[in-house]
Amino acid sequence: MYRFRFGNLFALLDEIKLKKSGRLGSQVKLYAALVNPNDESGVSIDSGDVGKLAKGQFTPSGYVQEIINKLSVNELTQNYLSNLIPALSQTMLKPLILAIKSILESDTTISPTKTFAVDDCRKESIINDNVIFLARLLACLVKETIGQPNDKFEGEELLPKKYVETFIKDDKIGKIKIVNKEEDVSTPLEKTLFTKTFNRIFEEVNPNAYSLNISNTNRFKVYVLDIYKKEGFETQSLSDFIIENIGAYVRSRNYVAESKAEGNPFTLGHYAIREIRARIKDKNEAFSQVMTYTFMESVLHAPKIFSAYELEHKLSGDKISKVSGIYLLPYGSVEGYANQLVFGSSNVNNSITTAIDNVLEIASYIDKNESEMRRHIHNNIFHYGNSFNEDTKAYLKSVLIPDRNTSIPKINSFGIFFSYSVDLSSIETNNKYQIKKEVCELINKEIEQAIPYIEDKIKSMGLDTYPFYFFALPLADAERASSEIMDEVLR
């Protein structure tokens, strides 16, 4: 039996590190990267001790354990993603994953339901999952094993040299997919958003820098519009973008496909705007719902099943009206082993904390009423709705109503959009090239302060069993700005 302990994990990484890498070429450097990623002072590393890790003759010190325990899984993940993964042989990453699975499976002292640092990183899920966020997996494994005994137990076998190499030709290697970000997975449910101009309108603040310290998969992304004056952001391009996509947002997939086939895209948008204008109750709410659609399809690559407008005006029911759209995040898009039915929640508020409170209250409402909502949605897809062609219905049925023979399960998750007011009065520069930089620095401080609040709210509301995907778009005077954008769209 091989035992899953820190020394064996270190041995696997040591085997596939790039030997000529100045970053992690030696065992000492690799060990330091794993246990002291922020290069804190006071860590003493003896090369002789490091060499004894795999043999079970050396256990990391208590101070090293304290360093790792202070870091969240997400902080450790981002560090490993930037500093550890690039220094490993990229052709050996999939064999590494198979080696980790093999040792875990061999270690019968570990229960199948044993969790490693977070709830969704269980022994059984690690062994069964084929879509792996490797940096996050390593972060979970290090956090869990660093505080466990590293002594070689009686009856435990030592790993043979070049153990990872034995998996290079394994039949399972073709099934492994490593993800570091959201992937665009092709399915019969194609995206409807026209995304060509997205990157010219939205700029991400500190890409991949934010994340939530919660139990399940999460993303937290912040975007800004162009800004040249301290009076506010440039919103005309965003208005044009919404106008360009409003028809696909409002109408069903069948309707959109028929309009495109008939060569009437202008008519599609024209009637969609006229329809919204006649029915709109809250412009801020309408804006936030369209933005949910925008970010879900363009960033998370989760195609819409029903937009918020379709849910509210085509599907009856007060509970459904709380949802900012229903989306599908297909297996292979992010780490994990499931298709995800993503419920949208959105809000615009001048106060960032109120906006956060509002979107999480909606998420809590959805959580409590999910069964009824799901039944309502299934009926409109499979029984009396005409929003999808028969091929798409068959695909959605296989995803949303998996039978016992289906290998890929379905889980629920939340796609969150919120916009809040960023106070630009503190911006000092008049240099138009520096304004955005200062604004982004200001937003960064506000988001970093807000994230612990969001984490506490999610946990206190009992929502940390769900994956979360957050998208934020700060605006100057958010409620007024979003209302004016929708005025421009509906004019």
Short mmCIF file of C-alpha atoms in Angstrom, two decimals:
data_model
loop_
_atom_site.label_atom_id
_atom_site.label_comp_id
_atom_site.label_asym_id
_atom_site.label_seq_id
_atom_site.Cartn_x
_atom_site.Cartn_y
_atom_site.Cartn_z
CA MET A 1 0.00 0.00 0.00
CA TYR A 2 1.16 3.51 -0.83
CA ARG A 3 0.22 6.12 1.73
CA PHE A 4 -1.02 9.56 0.76
CA ARG A 5 1.15 11.90 2.82
CA PHE A 6 3.01 15.16 2.22
CA GLY A 7 6.34 13.42 1.51
CA ASN A 8 4.83 11.37 -1.31
CA LEU A 9 3.11 14.40 -2.84
CA PHE A 10 6.46 16.20 -2.72
CA ALA A 11 8.15 13.21 -4.39
CA LEU A 12 5.68 13.33 -7.29
CA LEU A 13 6.29 17.03 -7.87
CA ASP A 14 10.05 16.59 -7.47
CA GLU A 15 10.00 13.99 -10.24
CA ILE A 16 8.40 16.32 -12.80
CA LYS A 17 9.93 19.68 -11.88
CA LEU A 18 12.00 21.30 -14.62
CA LYS A 19 15.51 20.47 -13.46
CA LYS A 20 17.07 23.41 -15.27
CA SER A 21 14.50 25.88 -13.96
CA GLY A 22 16.11 28.64 -11.94
CA ARG A 23 12.83 28.97 -10.07
CA LEU A 24 12.36 25.45 -8.69
CA GLY A 25 15.24 23.44 -10.05
CA SER A 26 16.36 22.06 -6.69
CA GLN A 27 14.50 20.13 -4.01
CA VAL A 28 15.01 22.99 -1.55
CA LYS A 29 13.46 25.52 -3.92
CA LEU A 30 10.52 23.22 -4.63
CA TYR A 31 9.93 22.66 -0.92
CA ALA A 32 10.08 26.42 -0.24
CA ALA A 33 7.59 27.10 -3.05
CA LEU A 34 5.16 24.59 -1.53
CA VAL A 35 5.39 25.49 2.15
CA ASN A 36 6.49 29.15 2.14
CA PRO A 37 4.90 30.59 -1.01
CA ASN A 38 5.00 34.21 0.21
CA ASP A 39 8.66 33.92 1.24
CA GLU A 40 8.08 34.72 4.91
CA SER A 41 11.16 35.15 7.09
CA GLY A 42 12.11 32.67 9.77
CA VAL A 43 11.75 29.50 7.69
CA SER A 44 14.85 27.35 7.98
CA ILE A 45 15.29 24.75 5.24
CA ASP A 46 17.95 22.06 5.43
CA SER A 47 18.59 20.21 2.17
CA GLY A 48 19.28 17.01 4.12
CA ASP A 49 15.87 17.18 5.81
CA VAL A 50 14.10 17.87 2.51
CA GLY A 51 15.75 14.79 1.03
CA LYS A 52 14.17 12.68 3.78
CA LEU A 53 10.57 13.74 3.03
CA ALA A 54 9.74 10.95 0.59
CA LYS A 55 11.23 8.32 2.92
CA GLY A 56 9.02 9.49 5.78
CA GLN A 57 12.00 10.48 7.91
CA PHE A 58 11.21 14.22 8.14
CA THR A 59 8.01 16.13 8.93
CA PRO A 60 7.57 19.86 8.13
CA SER A 61 7.93 22.10 11.17
CA GLY A 62 5.06 23.61 13.12
CA TYR A 63 6.00 27.08 11.87
CA VAL A 64 5.66 25.91 8.27
CA GLN A 65 2.28 24.42 9.13
CA GLU A 66 1.20 27.79 10.59
CA ILE A 67 2.18 29.57 7.37
CA ILE A 68 0.07 27.23 5.24
CA ASN A 69 -2.85 27.31 7.67
CA LYS A 70 -2.95 31.13 7.52
CA LEU A 71 -3.40 31.06 3.76
CA SER A 72 -6.80 30.35 2.23
CA VAL A 73 -7.16 27.67 -0.42
CA ASN A 74 -7.71 30.38 -3.01
CA GLU A 75 -4.63 32.37 -2.00
CA LEU A 76 -2.53 29.23 -2.19
CA THR A 77 -4.15 28.30 -5.52
CA GLN A 78 -3.27 31.61 -7.14
CA ASN A 79 0.30 31.37 -5.87
CA TYR A 80 0.75 27.82 -7.18
CA LEU A 81 -0.87 28.80 -10.48
CA SER A 82 1.68 31.59 -10.97
CA ASN A 83 4.81 30.14 -9.39
CA LEU A 84 4.59 26.35 -9.15
CA ILE A 85 2.72 24.99 -12.18
CA PRO A 86 4.90 26.82 -14.78
CA ALA A 87 8.02 25.23 -13.25
CA LEU A 88 6.71 21.69 -13.78
CA SER A 89 7.00 19.71 -16.99
CA GLN A 90 3.75 20.53 -18.79
CA THR A 91 3.72 17.17 -20.59
CA MET A 92 3.77 15.39 -17.22
CA LEU A 93 0.84 17.20 -15.58
CA LYS A 94 -1.76 14.63 -16.65
CA PRO A 95 0.42 11.70 -15.54
CA LEU A 96 0.89 13.59 -12.25
CA ILE A 97 -2.88 13.70 -11.76
CA LEU A 98 -3.18 9.97 -12.46
CA ALA A 99 -0.37 9.29 -9.99
CA ILE A 100 -2.18 11.31 -7.30
CA LYS A 101 -5.40 9.39 -8.00
CA SER A 102 -3.53 6.08 -7.83
CA ILE A 103 -1.91 6.78 -4.45
CA LEU A 104 -5.20 8.01 -2.99
CA GLU A 105 -6.94 4.87 -4.21
CA SER A 106 -4.17 2.71 -2.76
CA ASP A 107 -4.39 4.33 0.68
CA THR A 108 -7.20 2.36 2.32
CA THR A 109 -6.70 4.23 5.60
CA ILE A 110 -8.42 7.25 4.01
CA SER A 111 -12.22 7.12 3.80
CA PRO A 112 -13.81 7.79 0.36
CA THR A 113 -15.68 10.73 1.92
CA LYS A 114 -12.56 12.26 3.47
CA THR A 115 -12.31 15.96 2.53
CA PHE A 116 -9.09 17.80 1.78
CA ALA A 117 -9.32 21.39 3.05
CA VAL A 118 -12.70 22.15 1.40
CA ASP A 119 -15.97 20.24 1.09
CA ASP A 120 -15.86 19.67 -2.68
CA CYS A 121 -12.34 18.22 -2.60
CA ARG A 122 -13.10 14.70 -1.37
CA LYS A 123 -11.11 11.52 -1.91
CA GLU A 124 -13.87 10.02 -4.07
CA SER A 125 -14.28 13.17 -6.18
CA ILE A 126 -10.52 13.48 -6.74
CA ILE A 127 -10.41 9.86 -7.93
CA ASN A 128 -13.49 10.19 -10.16
CA ASP A 129 -13.20 13.73 -11.55
CA ASN A 130 -11.59 14.11 -14.96
CA VAL A 131 -11.74 17.91 -15.21
CA ILE A 132 -9.12 19.18 -12.79
CA PHE A 133 -8.03 22.65 -11.68
CA LEU A 134 -4.57 21.37 -10.81
CA ALA A 135 -3.33 24.40 -8.86
CA ARG A 136 -6.41 24.28 -6.64
CA LEU A 137 -6.11 20.51 -6.16
CA LEU A 138 -2.49 20.88 -5.05
CA ALA A 139 -3.45 23.71 -2.69
CA CYS A 140 -6.11 21.52 -1.04
CA LEU A 141 -3.76 18.54 -0.76
CA VAL A 142 -0.90 20.58 0.71
CA LYS A 143 -3.16 22.31 3.26
CA GLU A 144 -4.53 18.95 4.41
CA THR A 145 -1.32 16.89 4.46
CA ILE A 146 1.06 19.53 5.84
CA GLY A 147 -0.36 19.03 9.35
CA GLN A 148 -0.53 15.23 9.19
CA PRO A 149 2.22 12.82 10.30
CA ASN A 150 4.71 12.19 7.50
CA ASP A 151 6.31 9.14 9.15
CA LYS A 152 6.48 5.95 7.12
CA PHE A 153 3.92 3.55 8.58
CA GLU A 154 4.46 -0.16 9.04
CA GLY A 155 3.32 -1.97 5.89
CA GLU A 156 3.60 1.16 3.77
CA GLU A 157 5.56 0.87 0.55
CA LEU A 158 7.89 3.62 -0.67
CA LEU A 159 7.10 5.09 -4.06
CA PRO A 160 9.39 3.75 -6.79
CA LYS A 161 11.53 6.24 -8.65
CA LYS A 162 9.90 7.70 -11.77
CA TYR A 163 6.47 6.73 -10.47
CA VAL A 164 4.73 9.52 -12.42
CA GLU A 165 6.41 8.35 -15.62
CA THR A 166 4.60 4.99 -15.38
CA PHE A 167 1.31 6.76 -16.20
CA ILE A 168 2.43 8.36 -19.48
CA LYS A 169 0.81 5.64 -21.59
CA ASP A 170 -2.12 4.97 -19.28
CA ASP A 171 -5.45 4.61 -21.13
CA LYS A 172 -7.10 7.09 -18.75
CA ILE A 173 -4.80 9.95 -19.71
CA GLY A 174 -6.97 10.94 -22.68
CA LYS A 175 -9.91 11.58 -20.37
CA ILE A 176 -8.03 14.06 -18.17
CA LYS A 177 -8.63 17.75 -18.81
CA ILE A 178 -6.72 20.43 -16.88
CA VAL A 179 -8.40 23.83 -16.52
CA ASN A 180 -7.00 27.05 -15.10
CA LYS A 181 -9.89 29.26 -16.20
CA GLU A 182 -13.34 29.03 -17.77
CA GLU A 183 -13.43 26.94 -20.93
CA ASP A 184 -15.78 27.31 -23.88
CA VAL A 185 -17.23 23.82 -24.27
CA SER A 186 -19.17 23.16 -27.46
CA THR A 187 -22.68 21.77 -26.90
CA PRO A 188 -25.93 21.69 -28.90
CA LEU A 189 -26.98 24.64 -26.70
CA GLU A 190 -24.96 27.34 -28.46
CA LYS A 191 -24.40 30.80 -27.01
CA THR A 192 -26.72 33.51 -28.31
CA LEU A 193 -24.77 36.66 -27.35
CA PHE A 194 -22.89 38.57 -30.05
CA THR A 195 -19.58 38.86 -28.19
CA LYS A 196 -17.31 40.35 -30.85
CA THR A 197 -17.11 43.78 -29.19
CA PHE A 198 -17.11 42.59 -25.55
CA ASN A 199 -13.37 43.02 -24.97
CA ARG A 200 -13.43 46.54 -26.44
CA ILE A 201 -16.08 47.63 -23.94
CA PHE A 202 -15.21 45.79 -20.72
CA GLU A 203 -11.76 45.61 -19.10
CA GLU A 204 -11.11 43.21 -16.24
CA VAL A 205 -9.63 44.66 -13.05
CA ASN A 206 -6.75 42.52 -11.71
CA PRO A 207 -7.54 39.41 -13.78
CA ASN A 208 -7.77 36.22 -11.69
CA ALA A 209 -6.76 38.09 -8.53
CA TYR A 210 -10.02 37.72 -6.63
CA SER A 211 -11.66 34.61 -5.22
CA LEU A 212 -13.83 33.52 -2.33
CA ASN A 213 -12.69 31.33 0.54
CA ILE A 214 -15.73 29.05 0.42
CA SER A 215 -16.08 25.31 0.07
CA ASN A 216 -16.99 25.04 -3.61
CA THR A 217 -15.83 26.20 -7.01
CA ASN A 218 -16.05 29.96 -7.38
CA ARG A 219 -15.02 32.85 -9.58
CA PHE A 220 -14.99 36.55 -8.73
CA LYS A 221 -14.40 38.95 -11.60
CA VAL A 222 -14.58 42.73 -11.71
CA TYR A 223 -14.89 44.81 -14.89
CA VAL A 224 -14.79 48.51 -15.75
CA LEU A 225 -15.81 50.60 -18.73
CA ASP A 226 -13.55 53.17 -20.32
CA ILE A 227 -13.12 56.38 -18.33
CA TYR A 228 -11.49 59.58 -19.55
CA LYS A 229 -13.02 62.13 -17.20
CA LYS A 230 -13.55 62.14 -13.47
CA GLU A 231 -17.25 62.79 -14.05
CA GLY A 232 -17.91 59.15 -14.91
CA PHE A 233 -17.51 56.17 -17.22
CA GLU A 234 -18.13 56.12 -20.97
CA THR A 235 -21.44 54.27 -21.35
CA GLN A 236 -22.44 54.83 -24.99
CA SER A 237 -20.58 51.73 -26.18
CA LEU A 238 -22.33 49.65 -23.54
CA SER A 239 -25.72 50.98 -24.67
CA ASP A 240 -24.88 50.04 -28.25
CA PHE A 241 -23.76 46.58 -27.11
CA ILE A 242 -27.07 45.97 -25.32
CA ILE A 243 -29.04 47.20 -28.34
CA GLU A 244 -27.07 44.78 -30.51
CA ASN A 245 -27.92 41.84 -28.24
CA ILE A 246 -31.36 42.72 -26.91
CA GLY A 247 -33.21 40.61 -29.46
CA ALA A 248 -31.31 37.41 -28.58
CA TYR A 249 -31.82 38.21 -24.88
CA VAL A 250 -35.59 38.68 -25.08
CA ARG A 251 -36.51 36.03 -27.62
CA SER A 252 -36.39 32.26 -27.43
CA ARG A 253 -33.76 30.28 -29.30
CA ASN A 254 -36.27 29.09 -31.87
CA TYR A 255 -37.48 32.62 -32.55
CA VAL A 256 -33.93 33.96 -32.89
CA ALA A 257 -32.93 31.12 -35.23
CA GLU A 258 -35.98 31.69 -37.43
CA SER A 259 -35.37 35.46 -37.61
CA LYS A 260 -31.73 34.96 -38.58
CA ALA A 261 -32.73 32.39 -41.21
CA GLU A 262 -35.19 34.90 -42.67
CA GLY A 263 -32.55 37.65 -42.64
CA ASN A 264 -34.41 39.92 -40.21
CA PRO A 265 -31.94 40.68 -37.37
CA PHE A 266 -32.98 44.36 -37.27
CA THR A 267 -36.64 43.42 -36.92
CA LEU A 268 -35.71 41.04 -34.10
CA GLY A 269 -34.05 43.81 -32.10
CA HIS A 270 -36.69 46.41 -32.97
CA TYR A 271 -39.59 44.33 -31.69
CA ALA A 272 -37.62 43.24 -28.61
CA ILE A 273 -37.00 46.87 -27.63
CA ARG A 274 -40.63 47.76 -28.25
CA GLU A 275 -41.76 44.80 -26.13
CA ILE A 276 -39.47 45.66 -23.21
CA ARG A 277 -40.49 49.32 -23.38
CA ALA A 278 -44.14 48.31 -22.98
CA ARG A 279 -43.48 45.98 -20.04
CA ILE A 280 -40.52 47.42 -18.14
CA LYS A 281 -41.11 48.16 -14.46
CA ASP A 282 -37.62 48.80 -13.08
CA LYS A 283 -34.84 50.00 -15.39
CA ASN A 284 -32.10 49.20 -12.86
CA GLU A 285 -33.39 45.65 -12.54
CA ALA A 286 -33.64 45.27 -16.34
CA PHE A 287 -30.06 46.50 -16.72
CA SER A 288 -28.70 44.09 -14.11
CA GLN A 289 -30.51 41.16 -15.72
CA VAL A 290 -29.14 41.95 -19.19
CA MET A 291 -25.67 42.24 -17.65
CA THR A 292 -26.07 38.82 -16.03
CA TYR A 293 -26.79 37.42 -19.49
CA THR A 294 -23.78 39.27 -20.92
CA PHE A 295 -21.25 37.96 -18.41
CA MET A 296 -22.65 34.46 -18.17
CA GLU A 297 -22.33 33.88 -21.91
CA SER A 298 -19.24 35.94 -22.74
CA VAL A 299 -17.03 35.21 -19.70
CA LEU A 300 -18.28 32.03 -18.04
CA HIS A 301 -19.31 30.49 -21.41
CA ALA A 302 -22.62 29.40 -19.92
CA PRO A 303 -25.31 29.62 -22.64
CA LYS A 304 -28.75 30.83 -21.63
CA ILE A 305 -31.65 28.45 -21.27
CA PHE A 306 -34.07 31.24 -20.35
CA SER A 307 -33.26 34.92 -19.88
CA ALA A 308 -34.81 36.82 -16.98
CA TYR A 309 -37.20 38.45 -19.44
CA GLU A 310 -38.36 35.08 -20.78
CA LEU A 311 -38.81 33.75 -17.25
CA GLU A 312 -40.90 36.70 -16.13
CA HIS A 313 -43.03 37.25 -19.22
CA LYS A 314 -43.31 33.81 -20.75
CA LEU A 315 -43.29 31.59 -17.66
CA SER A 316 -45.80 32.52 -14.98
CA GLY A 317 -45.06 32.51 -11.28
CA ASP A 318 -43.80 34.96 -8.68
CA LYS A 319 -40.94 32.69 -7.66
CA ILE A 320 -39.59 32.55 -11.22
CA SER A 321 -39.58 36.36 -11.42
CA LYS A 322 -36.87 36.47 -8.75
CA VAL A 323 -34.38 34.72 -11.05
CA SER A 324 -32.06 36.70 -13.37
CA GLY A 325 -31.99 33.98 -15.99
CA ILE A 326 -31.23 30.27 -16.15
CA TYR A 327 -27.96 29.14 -17.75
CA LEU A 328 -26.11 25.90 -18.43
CA LEU A 329 -22.47 25.55 -17.44
CA PRO A 330 -21.55 22.29 -19.19
CA TYR A 331 -19.19 19.69 -17.81
CA GLY A 332 -15.64 20.57 -18.82
CA SER A 333 -16.13 24.34 -18.50
CA VAL A 334 -14.69 24.52 -14.97
CA GLU A 335 -13.21 22.03 -12.52
CA GLY A 336 -15.47 19.36 -11.12
CA TYR A 337 -17.49 16.48 -12.45
CA ALA A 338 -20.95 17.84 -13.22
CA ASN A 339 -23.16 19.85 -15.51
CA GLN A 340 -24.34 22.97 -13.69
CA LEU A 341 -27.76 24.60 -13.87
CA VAL A 342 -26.85 28.19 -13.03
CA PHE A 343 -29.50 30.43 -11.44
CA GLY A 344 -28.91 34.14 -12.04
CA SER A 345 -29.18 36.75 -9.29
CA SER A 346 -28.55 40.45 -9.93
CA ASN A 347 -28.88 43.93 -8.45
CA VAL A 348 -27.84 47.55 -8.94
CA ASN A 349 -27.43 49.71 -5.85
CA ASN A 350 -25.32 52.73 -5.02
CA SER A 351 -24.12 50.94 -1.88
CA ILE A 352 -21.82 47.97 -2.46
CA THR A 353 -22.91 46.22 0.75
CA THR A 354 -26.61 46.70 -0.06
CA ALA A 355 -26.05 45.36 -3.59
CA ILE A 356 -24.30 42.30 -2.10
CA ASP A 357 -27.05 41.82 0.49
CA ASN A 358 -29.69 41.98 -2.24
CA VAL A 359 -28.11 39.46 -4.61
CA LEU A 360 -27.49 36.98 -1.79
CA GLU A 361 -31.05 37.39 -0.50
CA ILE A 362 -32.25 36.46 -3.98
CA ALA A 363 -29.87 33.48 -4.01
CA SER A 364 -31.27 32.37 -0.65
CA TYR A 365 -34.82 32.70 -1.99
CA ILE A 366 -33.90 30.57 -5.01
CA ASP A 367 -32.30 27.97 -2.74
CA LYS A 368 -35.49 27.65 -0.69
CA ASN A 369 -37.76 27.43 -3.74
CA GLU A 370 -35.50 25.53 -6.13
CA SER A 371 -37.64 22.39 -6.45
CA GLU A 372 -40.72 24.29 -7.55
CA MET A 373 -38.69 26.48 -9.91
CA ARG A 374 -36.98 23.48 -11.46
CA ARG A 375 -40.31 21.74 -12.05
CA HIS A 376 -41.66 24.89 -13.69
CA ILE A 377 -38.58 25.19 -15.92
CA HIS A 378 -38.65 21.52 -16.94
CA ASN A 379 -42.32 21.78 -17.91
CA ASN A 380 -41.62 24.76 -20.14
CA ILE A 381 -38.70 23.04 -21.84
CA PHE A 382 -40.05 19.53 -22.29
CA HIS A 383 -43.85 19.71 -22.26
CA TYR A 384 -45.69 22.86 -23.28
CA GLY A 385 -42.90 25.25 -24.30
CA ASN A 386 -41.76 25.96 -27.86
CA SER A 387 -38.47 27.73 -27.10
CA PHE A 388 -36.21 24.90 -28.29
CA ASN A 389 -35.99 22.58 -31.26
CA GLU A 390 -36.28 18.84 -30.68
CA ASP A 391 -32.52 18.16 -30.81
CA THR A 392 -31.85 20.79 -28.16
CA LYS A 393 -34.68 19.45 -26.01
CA ALA A 394 -33.17 15.97 -26.19
CA TYR A 395 -29.78 17.35 -25.15
CA LEU A 396 -31.25 19.37 -22.26
CA LYS A 397 -33.20 16.35 -21.08
CA SER A 398 -30.00 14.29 -20.90
CA VAL A 399 -28.31 17.06 -18.92
CA LEU A 400 -31.08 18.31 -16.63
CA ILE A 401 -32.84 14.99 -15.97
CA PRO A 402 -29.97 12.48 -15.83
CA ASP A 403 -30.98 8.86 -15.29
CA ARG A 404 -29.13 6.33 -13.17
CA ASN A 405 -27.08 5.26 -16.20
CA THR A 406 -25.81 8.80 -16.80
CA SER A 407 -22.21 9.19 -15.71
CA ILE A 408 -22.22 12.98 -15.36
CA PRO A 409 -24.44 14.40 -12.58
CA LYS A 410 -26.22 17.77 -12.54
CA ILE A 411 -25.78 20.32 -9.74
CA ASN A 412 -27.11 23.82 -9.12
CA SER A 413 -24.99 26.96 -8.85
CA PHE A 414 -25.37 30.75 -8.81
CA GLY A 415 -24.34 33.36 -11.37
CA ILE A 416 -24.25 36.73 -9.59
CA PHE A 417 -24.06 40.21 -11.11
CA PHE A 418 -24.02 43.43 -9.13
CA SER A 419 -23.20 47.05 -9.85
CA TYR A 420 -22.45 49.68 -7.22
CA SER A 421 -21.32 53.31 -7.11
CA VAL A 422 -17.61 54.02 -6.97
CA ASP A 423 -16.86 57.48 -5.56
CA LEU A 424 -14.58 59.27 -8.03
CA SER A 425 -14.17 62.45 -5.95
CA SER A 426 -10.89 61.17 -4.49
CA ILE A 427 -9.27 60.86 -7.94
CA GLU A 428 -6.59 63.54 -8.07
CA THR A 429 -5.04 63.26 -11.52
CA ASN A 430 -6.33 65.19 -14.53
CA ASN A 431 -4.22 63.06 -16.89
CA LYS A 432 -6.75 61.06 -18.89
CA TYR A 433 -4.24 58.21 -19.26
CA GLN A 434 -3.86 57.93 -15.46
CA ILE A 435 -7.51 58.27 -14.48
CA LYS A 436 -8.39 54.63 -15.21
CA LYS A 437 -5.34 53.42 -13.30
CA GLU A 438 -6.36 55.35 -10.17
CA VAL A 439 -9.98 54.28 -10.54
CA CYS A 440 -8.94 50.61 -10.77
CA GLU A 441 -6.77 50.99 -7.66
CA LEU A 442 -9.74 52.46 -5.81
CA ILE A 443 -12.03 49.65 -6.99
CA ASN A 444 -9.43 47.06 -5.98
CA LYS A 445 -9.46 48.35 -2.38
CA GLU A 446 -13.26 48.28 -2.24
CA ILE A 447 -13.49 44.75 -3.64
CA GLU A 448 -10.80 43.42 -1.28
CA GLN A 449 -12.76 44.89 1.65
CA ALA A 450 -16.04 43.45 0.34
CA ILE A 451 -14.88 39.86 -0.22
CA PRO A 452 -14.64 38.83 3.49
CA TYR A 453 -18.14 40.28 3.94
CA ILE A 454 -19.43 38.20 1.02
CA GLU A 455 -17.76 35.04 2.36
CA ASP A 456 -19.34 35.52 5.80
CA LYS A 457 -22.77 36.19 4.28
CA ILE A 458 -22.66 33.08 2.09
CA LYS A 459 -21.67 30.88 5.03
CA SER A 460 -24.15 32.43 7.47
CA MET A 461 -26.99 31.95 4.96
CA GLY A 462 -26.07 28.29 4.46
CA LEU A 463 -25.27 28.81 0.78
CA ASP A 464 -21.69 27.56 0.79
CA THR A 465 -22.78 24.20 -0.62
CA TYR A 466 -23.14 25.90 -4.02
CA PRO A 467 -20.59 27.02 -6.60
CA PHE A 468 -20.68 30.83 -7.04
CA TYR A 469 -19.71 32.96 -10.04
CA PHE A 470 -19.58 36.69 -9.25
CA PHE A 471 -19.35 39.53 -11.77
CA ALA A 472 -19.15 43.17 -10.64
CA LEU A 473 -19.35 46.34 -12.74
CA PRO A 474 -18.74 49.48 -10.65
CA LEU A 475 -20.24 52.68 -12.08
CA ALA A 476 -20.24 56.33 -11.07
CA ASP A 477 -23.69 56.81 -9.48
CA ALA A 478 -24.70 53.28 -10.45
CA GLU A 479 -28.47 53.59 -10.08
CA ARG A 480 -28.66 56.74 -12.21
CA ALA A 481 -26.14 55.47 -14.77
CA SER A 482 -27.82 52.09 -15.29
CA SER A 483 -31.21 53.77 -15.66
CA GLU A 484 -29.81 56.18 -18.26
CA ILE A 485 -28.22 53.30 -20.18
CA MET A 486 -31.59 51.57 -20.41
CA ASP A 487 -33.22 54.87 -21.44
CA GLU A 488 -30.72 55.03 -24.31
CA VAL A 489 -31.42 51.41 -25.25
CA LEU A 490 -35.20 51.89 -25.27
CA ARG A 491 -35.23 55.32 -26.92
#
